[in-house]
């Protein structure tokens, strides 16, 4: 699996840098060619001599060699690599990657890399839990960086908690999986709907919901990682996918989402994932000017919106996979199965608002999958990234059966 693959390993300043030596050994043993990039801080934790000996390549740290002026091109490094693994990834480097800072060779290489990028964070538990670090991880994940979540255990500080870099075996395993599945959806086109919609009441007010776009973004990124050409039709969601292979069409209302999604679907989609929380009702006659209060109650007439999932269910062609979501509070299983049938889907992903850690806004989800053939599967509470990966695994199986 790894024989002949080009792995670029970035090492940042962390006590976990010693584990990078094991990673290189394993990669080289499996036949990969490894080049190592180290930040200045990384060299204080492990010597370039060790890493150069293990990788059988000179270590790259600076933009150019001060002795002979030889240029280390970050662009060609990014083009050379089949995968750019950053392990350990410090809080500092992750924050810089998320905000586009380019003040060392590792960061410029990241910004210009065309290959998949994977980062294995390592830091103290409070740094890991800090909202700034978590936000950086979320941003990077939405941009397609595969994050190997830190493990829990004893830390260099003597404290116990989440922040340890994962074991080298686990990281190399993830590299194997990443490289293996990259091509699995090559040539497939996918449509994903995402986020909430906004239904105008007047020019300053609207009806909407709490969808953040996290679940749909994770699915879009996962589809793109496996080689699919993905279009996301997104309502005004705070989280949007932005990685190679994903293009985003922005819409606001349910009506606009219907038109954009149907237009994209009409271009031919092998995979359709309807993850958006589309408004079921919209004001019948939005006011052209701001509605003024006059001390009296007011009635707002709502009319149903058009159902995107149902429209795609009617038009779907053989060989395609259509997946919907169901967000329920009551009679969840019955309602989800009813939607699966009515909207002519292959699979529906049920998440319940009654379930802690599931549904809107949170980084995790607990879902039950229902299939057209009557089967179902309950998944544990996982990060939305892991749920997305599980869903895309099932989509691949459904495509095989088409
Ligand atoms: O965005 P996050 O904060 O990460 O939250 C994720 C999520 C909770 C929004 C997501 O996991 C989810 O459940 N999305 C579907 C929410 C929803 O509107 O469910 P529903 O049961 O009302 O709709 C059933 C299906 O019909 C869905 O696939 C929906 O996209 C689709 N639908 C509904 C109405 C409509 N007019 N058009 C549609 O396509």
Short mmCIF file of N, CA and C in Angstrom, two decimals, residues 193-305:
data_model
loop_
_atom_site.label_atom_id
_atom_site.label_comp_id
_atom_site.label_asym_id
_atom_site.label_seq_id
_atom_site.Cartn_x
_atom_site.Cartn_y
_atom_site.Cartn_z
N UNK A 193 -26.55 19.15 -0.02
CA UNK A 193 -27.19 20.40 0.45
C UNK A 193 -26.79 20.61 1.90
N UNK A 194 -26.64 21.88 2.27
CA UNK A 194 -26.07 22.17 3.60
C UNK A 194 -26.72 23.39 4.24
N UNK A 195 -26.70 23.39 5.56
CA UNK A 195 -27.05 24.60 6.31
C UNK A 195 -28.53 24.84 6.43
N UNK A 196 -28.87 26.00 7.00
CA UNK A 196 -30.28 26.36 7.14
C UNK A 196 -30.72 27.15 5.91
N UNK A 197 -32.00 27.47 5.82
CA UNK A 197 -32.44 28.47 4.85
C UNK A 197 -33.03 29.63 5.65
N UNK A 198 -33.17 30.77 5.00
CA UNK A 198 -33.79 31.93 5.65
C UNK A 198 -34.99 32.34 4.83
N UNK A 199 -36.12 32.43 5.50
CA UNK A 199 -37.36 32.80 4.82
C UNK A 199 -37.76 34.19 5.28
N UNK A 200 -37.70 35.15 4.35
CA UNK A 200 -37.90 36.56 4.72
C UNK A 200 -39.33 36.84 5.17
N UNK A 201 -39.44 37.55 6.29
CA UNK A 201 -40.75 38.06 6.75
C UNK A 201 -40.90 39.49 6.21
N UNK A 202 -39.80 40.23 6.34
CA UNK A 202 -39.72 41.58 5.78
C UNK A 202 -38.23 41.83 5.53
N UNK A 203 -37.80 43.02 5.11
CA UNK A 203 -36.38 43.18 4.76
C UNK A 203 -35.41 42.99 5.95
N UNK A 204 -35.93 42.99 7.18
CA UNK A 204 -34.98 42.85 8.31
C UNK A 204 -35.20 41.57 9.12
N UNK A 205 -36.23 40.82 8.86
CA UNK A 205 -36.50 39.64 9.70
C UNK A 205 -36.67 38.39 8.84
N UNK A 206 -36.34 37.26 9.44
CA UNK A 206 -36.53 36.01 8.71
C UNK A 206 -36.83 34.86 9.67
N UNK A 207 -37.31 33.75 9.08
CA UNK A 207 -37.50 32.50 9.83
C UNK A 207 -36.36 31.58 9.43
N UNK A 208 -35.71 30.95 10.41
CA UNK A 208 -34.60 30.07 10.07
C UNK A 208 -34.46 28.98 11.14
N UNK A 209 -33.34 28.32 11.19
CA UNK A 209 -33.09 27.31 12.22
C UNK A 209 -31.61 27.31 12.57
N UNK A 210 -31.21 26.36 13.42
CA UNK A 210 -29.87 26.42 14.01
C UNK A 210 -28.81 25.63 13.25
N UNK A 211 -29.08 25.21 12.03
CA UNK A 211 -28.06 24.39 11.35
C UNK A 211 -26.77 25.18 11.13
N UNK A 212 -25.65 24.55 11.49
CA UNK A 212 -24.34 25.23 11.39
C UNK A 212 -23.61 24.89 10.09
N UNK A 213 -24.06 23.82 9.41
CA UNK A 213 -23.35 23.36 8.21
C UNK A 213 -22.23 22.37 8.53
N UNK A 214 -22.04 22.04 9.83
CA UNK A 214 -20.91 21.17 10.20
C UNK A 214 -21.06 19.76 9.61
N UNK A 215 -22.27 19.19 9.75
CA UNK A 215 -22.46 17.80 9.30
C UNK A 215 -22.28 17.71 7.79
N UNK A 216 -22.91 18.65 7.06
CA UNK A 216 -22.82 18.61 5.59
C UNK A 216 -21.40 18.87 5.13
N UNK A 217 -20.70 19.79 5.79
CA UNK A 217 -19.31 20.08 5.39
C UNK A 217 -18.44 18.85 5.56
N UNK A 218 -18.65 18.15 6.68
CA UNK A 218 -17.85 16.95 6.93
C UNK A 218 -18.10 15.91 5.83
N UNK A 219 -19.34 15.80 5.39
CA UNK A 219 -19.66 14.83 4.33
C UNK A 219 -19.03 15.27 3.00
N UNK A 220 -19.15 16.56 2.69
CA UNK A 220 -18.59 17.06 1.43
C UNK A 220 -17.08 16.84 1.40
N UNK A 221 -16.41 17.14 2.50
CA UNK A 221 -14.96 16.98 2.57
C UNK A 221 -14.59 15.50 2.40
N UNK A 222 -15.35 14.64 3.06
CA UNK A 222 -15.06 13.20 2.98
C UNK A 222 -15.25 12.68 1.55
N UNK A 223 -16.31 13.13 0.88
CA UNK A 223 -16.54 12.72 -0.51
C UNK A 223 -15.38 13.20 -1.39
N UNK A 224 -14.96 14.45 -1.18
CA UNK A 224 -13.87 15.01 -1.99
C UNK A 224 -12.56 14.28 -1.72
N UNK A 225 -12.33 13.95 -0.45
CA UNK A 225 -11.11 13.22 -0.10
C UNK A 225 -11.01 11.91 -0.86
N UNK A 226 -12.15 11.31 -1.13
CA UNK A 226 -12.13 10.03 -1.85
C UNK A 226 -12.19 10.23 -3.35
N UNK A 227 -12.03 11.47 -3.77
CA UNK A 227 -11.87 11.74 -5.20
C UNK A 227 -13.10 12.26 -5.91
N UNK A 228 -14.25 12.36 -5.21
CA UNK A 228 -15.47 12.82 -5.90
C UNK A 228 -15.37 14.32 -6.20
N UNK A 229 -16.11 14.71 -7.22
CA UNK A 229 -16.20 16.12 -7.59
C UNK A 229 -17.50 16.62 -6.92
N UNK A 230 -17.38 17.46 -5.90
CA UNK A 230 -18.52 17.75 -5.03
C UNK A 230 -19.02 19.18 -5.20
N UNK A 231 -20.33 19.33 -5.32
CA UNK A 231 -20.93 20.67 -5.27
C UNK A 231 -21.81 20.73 -4.03
N UNK A 232 -21.58 21.76 -3.23
CA UNK A 232 -22.39 21.96 -2.04
C UNK A 232 -23.31 23.15 -2.30
N UNK A 233 -24.61 22.93 -2.16
CA UNK A 233 -25.54 24.06 -2.22
C UNK A 233 -25.82 24.41 -0.77
N UNK A 234 -25.32 25.58 -0.37
CA UNK A 234 -25.34 25.92 1.05
C UNK A 234 -26.18 27.14 1.36
N UNK A 235 -27.05 26.99 2.36
CA UNK A 235 -27.74 28.15 2.92
C UNK A 235 -26.74 28.94 3.75
N UNK A 236 -27.19 30.02 4.40
CA UNK A 236 -26.26 30.87 5.16
C UNK A 236 -25.78 30.19 6.45
N UNK A 237 -24.82 29.30 6.31
CA UNK A 237 -24.30 28.53 7.45
C UNK A 237 -22.94 29.09 7.86
N UNK A 238 -22.64 29.12 9.16
CA UNK A 238 -21.32 29.60 9.57
C UNK A 238 -20.18 28.69 9.10
N UNK A 239 -20.45 27.39 8.92
CA UNK A 239 -19.38 26.47 8.51
C UNK A 239 -19.61 26.07 7.05
N UNK A 240 -18.55 26.27 6.26
CA UNK A 240 -18.62 25.91 4.84
C UNK A 240 -17.39 25.10 4.50
N UNK A 241 -17.54 24.10 3.66
CA UNK A 241 -16.34 23.35 3.28
C UNK A 241 -15.52 24.18 2.32
N UNK A 242 -14.22 24.13 2.43
CA UNK A 242 -13.40 24.83 1.43
C UNK A 242 -12.15 23.99 1.22
N UNK A 243 -12.27 22.99 0.38
CA UNK A 243 -11.09 22.19 0.08
C UNK A 243 -11.12 21.80 -1.39
N UNK A 244 -10.01 21.35 -1.88
CA UNK A 244 -9.92 20.97 -3.29
C UNK A 244 -11.01 19.93 -3.58
N UNK A 245 -11.67 20.10 -4.70
CA UNK A 245 -12.69 19.12 -5.09
C UNK A 245 -14.09 19.50 -4.65
N UNK A 246 -14.21 20.60 -3.87
CA UNK A 246 -15.54 21.02 -3.41
C UNK A 246 -15.81 22.44 -3.90
N UNK A 247 -16.93 22.62 -4.61
CA UNK A 247 -17.32 24.00 -4.92
C UNK A 247 -18.64 24.28 -4.22
N UNK A 248 -18.81 25.54 -3.83
CA UNK A 248 -19.99 25.89 -3.02
C UNK A 248 -20.85 26.88 -3.79
N UNK A 249 -22.15 26.59 -3.84
CA UNK A 249 -23.12 27.52 -4.43
C UNK A 249 -23.91 28.09 -3.26
N UNK A 250 -23.85 29.40 -3.07
CA UNK A 250 -24.53 30.02 -1.93
C UNK A 250 -25.96 30.39 -2.28
N UNK A 251 -26.85 30.06 -1.37
CA UNK A 251 -28.26 30.44 -1.53
C UNK A 251 -28.76 30.95 -0.18
N UNK A 252 -29.94 31.53 -0.20
CA UNK A 252 -30.49 32.02 1.07
C UNK A 252 -31.79 31.29 1.44
N UNK A 253 -32.76 31.33 0.55
CA UNK A 253 -34.08 30.80 0.90
C UNK A 253 -34.26 29.35 0.42
N UNK A 254 -35.35 28.73 0.91
CA UNK A 254 -35.67 27.36 0.48
C UNK A 254 -35.93 27.33 -1.03
N UNK A 255 -36.58 28.38 -1.53
CA UNK A 255 -36.86 28.44 -2.98
C UNK A 255 -35.58 28.48 -3.77
N UNK A 256 -34.62 29.30 -3.32
CA UNK A 256 -33.33 29.38 -4.02
C UNK A 256 -32.58 28.05 -3.93
N UNK A 257 -32.66 27.42 -2.75
CA UNK A 257 -31.95 26.14 -2.60
C UNK A 257 -32.57 25.09 -3.53
N UNK A 258 -33.89 25.12 -3.64
CA UNK A 258 -34.57 24.17 -4.54
C UNK A 258 -34.04 24.35 -5.97
N UNK A 259 -34.03 25.60 -6.46
CA UNK A 259 -33.62 25.85 -7.86
C UNK A 259 -32.15 25.44 -8.06
N UNK A 260 -31.28 25.86 -7.13
CA UNK A 260 -29.85 25.57 -7.30
C UNK A 260 -29.58 24.07 -7.22
N UNK A 261 -30.24 23.39 -6.27
CA UNK A 261 -29.99 21.95 -6.10
C UNK A 261 -30.51 21.18 -7.32
N UNK A 262 -31.71 21.54 -7.79
CA UNK A 262 -32.26 20.82 -8.95
C UNK A 262 -31.43 21.08 -10.21
N UNK A 263 -30.91 22.30 -10.32
CA UNK A 263 -30.07 22.62 -11.49
C UNK A 263 -28.80 21.75 -11.44
N UNK A 264 -28.18 21.70 -10.28
CA UNK A 264 -26.95 20.91 -10.13
C UNK A 264 -27.25 19.42 -10.35
N UNK A 265 -28.36 18.97 -9.76
CA UNK A 265 -28.73 17.56 -9.92
C UNK A 265 -28.93 17.23 -11.41
N UNK A 266 -29.50 18.18 -12.13
CA UNK A 266 -29.77 17.98 -13.57
C UNK A 266 -28.50 17.79 -14.38
N UNK A 267 -27.36 18.24 -13.84
CA UNK A 267 -26.10 18.06 -14.57
C UNK A 267 -25.59 16.62 -14.48
N UNK A 268 -26.23 15.84 -13.61
CA UNK A 268 -25.82 14.43 -13.47
C UNK A 268 -25.03 14.24 -12.18
N UNK A 269 -25.64 13.57 -11.21
CA UNK A 269 -24.95 13.33 -9.94
C UNK A 269 -25.04 11.85 -9.61
N UNK A 270 -23.91 11.25 -9.28
CA UNK A 270 -23.94 9.85 -8.87
C UNK A 270 -24.41 9.74 -7.42
N UNK A 271 -24.08 10.79 -6.66
CA UNK A 271 -24.37 10.75 -5.22
C UNK A 271 -25.07 12.06 -4.84
N UNK A 272 -26.20 11.96 -4.14
CA UNK A 272 -26.87 13.16 -3.65
C UNK A 272 -27.08 12.99 -2.14
N UNK A 273 -26.60 13.95 -1.37
CA UNK A 273 -26.79 13.88 0.09
C UNK A 273 -27.53 15.14 0.53
N UNK A 274 -28.76 14.93 1.02
CA UNK A 274 -29.61 16.07 1.37
C UNK A 274 -29.52 16.29 2.87
N UNK A 275 -28.56 17.11 3.25
CA UNK A 275 -28.27 17.30 4.67
C UNK A 275 -28.79 18.64 5.18
N UNK A 276 -29.24 19.51 4.27
CA UNK A 276 -29.68 20.85 4.69
C UNK A 276 -30.93 20.77 5.55
N UNK A 277 -31.04 21.71 6.45
CA UNK A 277 -32.26 21.87 7.25
C UNK A 277 -33.10 22.93 6.54
N UNK A 278 -33.85 22.47 5.56
CA UNK A 278 -34.61 23.40 4.70
C UNK A 278 -35.91 23.77 5.41
N UNK A 279 -36.28 25.05 5.36
CA UNK A 279 -37.55 25.47 5.97
C UNK A 279 -38.70 24.76 5.27
N UNK A 280 -39.63 24.24 6.06
CA UNK A 280 -40.80 23.58 5.47
C UNK A 280 -41.87 24.60 5.10
N UNK A 281 -41.79 25.79 5.72
CA UNK A 281 -42.80 26.84 5.45
C UNK A 281 -42.10 28.17 5.21
N UNK A 282 -42.74 28.99 4.41
CA UNK A 282 -42.19 30.33 4.14
C UNK A 282 -43.35 31.34 4.18
N UNK A 283 -43.10 32.58 4.59
CA UNK A 283 -44.20 33.55 4.62
C UNK A 283 -44.87 33.69 3.25
N UNK A 284 -46.20 33.71 3.26
CA UNK A 284 -46.96 33.75 1.99
C UNK A 284 -46.68 35.05 1.24
N UNK A 285 -46.58 36.14 1.98
CA UNK A 285 -46.40 37.45 1.31
C UNK A 285 -45.43 38.29 2.13
N UNK A 286 -44.10 38.08 1.93
CA UNK A 286 -43.15 38.88 2.72
C UNK A 286 -43.37 40.37 2.44
N UNK A 287 -43.25 41.16 3.49
CA UNK A 287 -43.48 42.60 3.32
C UNK A 287 -42.27 43.25 2.66
N UNK A 288 -42.51 44.21 1.78
CA UNK A 288 -41.42 44.92 1.11
C UNK A 288 -40.76 45.95 2.02
N UNK A 289 -41.44 46.33 3.08
CA UNK A 289 -40.82 47.27 4.02
C UNK A 289 -40.97 46.75 5.45
N UNK A 290 -40.18 47.29 6.35
CA UNK A 290 -40.16 46.77 7.73
C UNK A 290 -41.54 46.89 8.37
N UNK A 291 -41.99 45.74 8.92
CA UNK A 291 -43.31 45.73 9.55
C UNK A 291 -43.20 46.48 10.88
N UNK A 292 -44.07 47.45 11.10
CA UNK A 292 -44.03 48.25 12.33
C UNK A 292 -44.95 47.66 13.38
N UNK A 293 -44.54 47.76 14.64
CA UNK A 293 -45.44 47.26 15.69
C UNK A 293 -46.47 48.35 15.99
N UNK A 294 -47.67 47.88 16.36
CA UNK A 294 -48.69 48.88 16.72
C UNK A 294 -49.40 48.45 18.01
N UNK A 295 -48.69 47.59 18.79
CA UNK A 295 -49.27 47.15 20.06
C UNK A 295 -50.23 45.99 19.91
N UNK A 296 -50.60 45.64 18.70
CA UNK A 296 -51.53 44.53 18.47
C UNK A 296 -50.76 43.27 18.08
N UNK A 297 -51.38 42.10 18.29
CA UNK A 297 -50.74 40.88 17.79
C UNK A 297 -50.90 40.82 16.27
N UNK A 298 -50.05 40.03 15.64
CA UNK A 298 -50.18 39.94 14.18
C UNK A 298 -50.18 38.48 13.73
N UNK A 299 -50.79 38.21 12.62
CA UNK A 299 -50.82 36.86 12.07
C UNK A 299 -49.86 36.82 10.88
N UNK A 300 -49.12 35.75 10.80
CA UNK A 300 -48.19 35.60 9.67
C UNK A 300 -48.64 34.35 8.91
N UNK A 301 -49.03 34.50 7.69
CA UNK A 301 -49.48 33.31 6.94
C UNK A 301 -48.27 32.62 6.32
N UNK A 302 -48.15 31.33 6.56
CA UNK A 302 -47.03 30.56 6.01
C UNK A 302 -47.55 29.57 4.98
N UNK A 303 -46.79 29.41 3.93
CA UNK A 303 -47.16 28.41 2.91
C UNK A 303 -46.02 27.38 2.80
N UNK A 304 -46.32 26.15 2.39
CA UNK A 304 -45.26 25.13 2.32
C UNK A 304 -44.21 25.48 1.26
N UNK A 305 -42.97 25.10 1.52
CA UNK A 305 -41.91 25.25 0.52
C UNK A 305 -41.91 23.99 -0.35
#
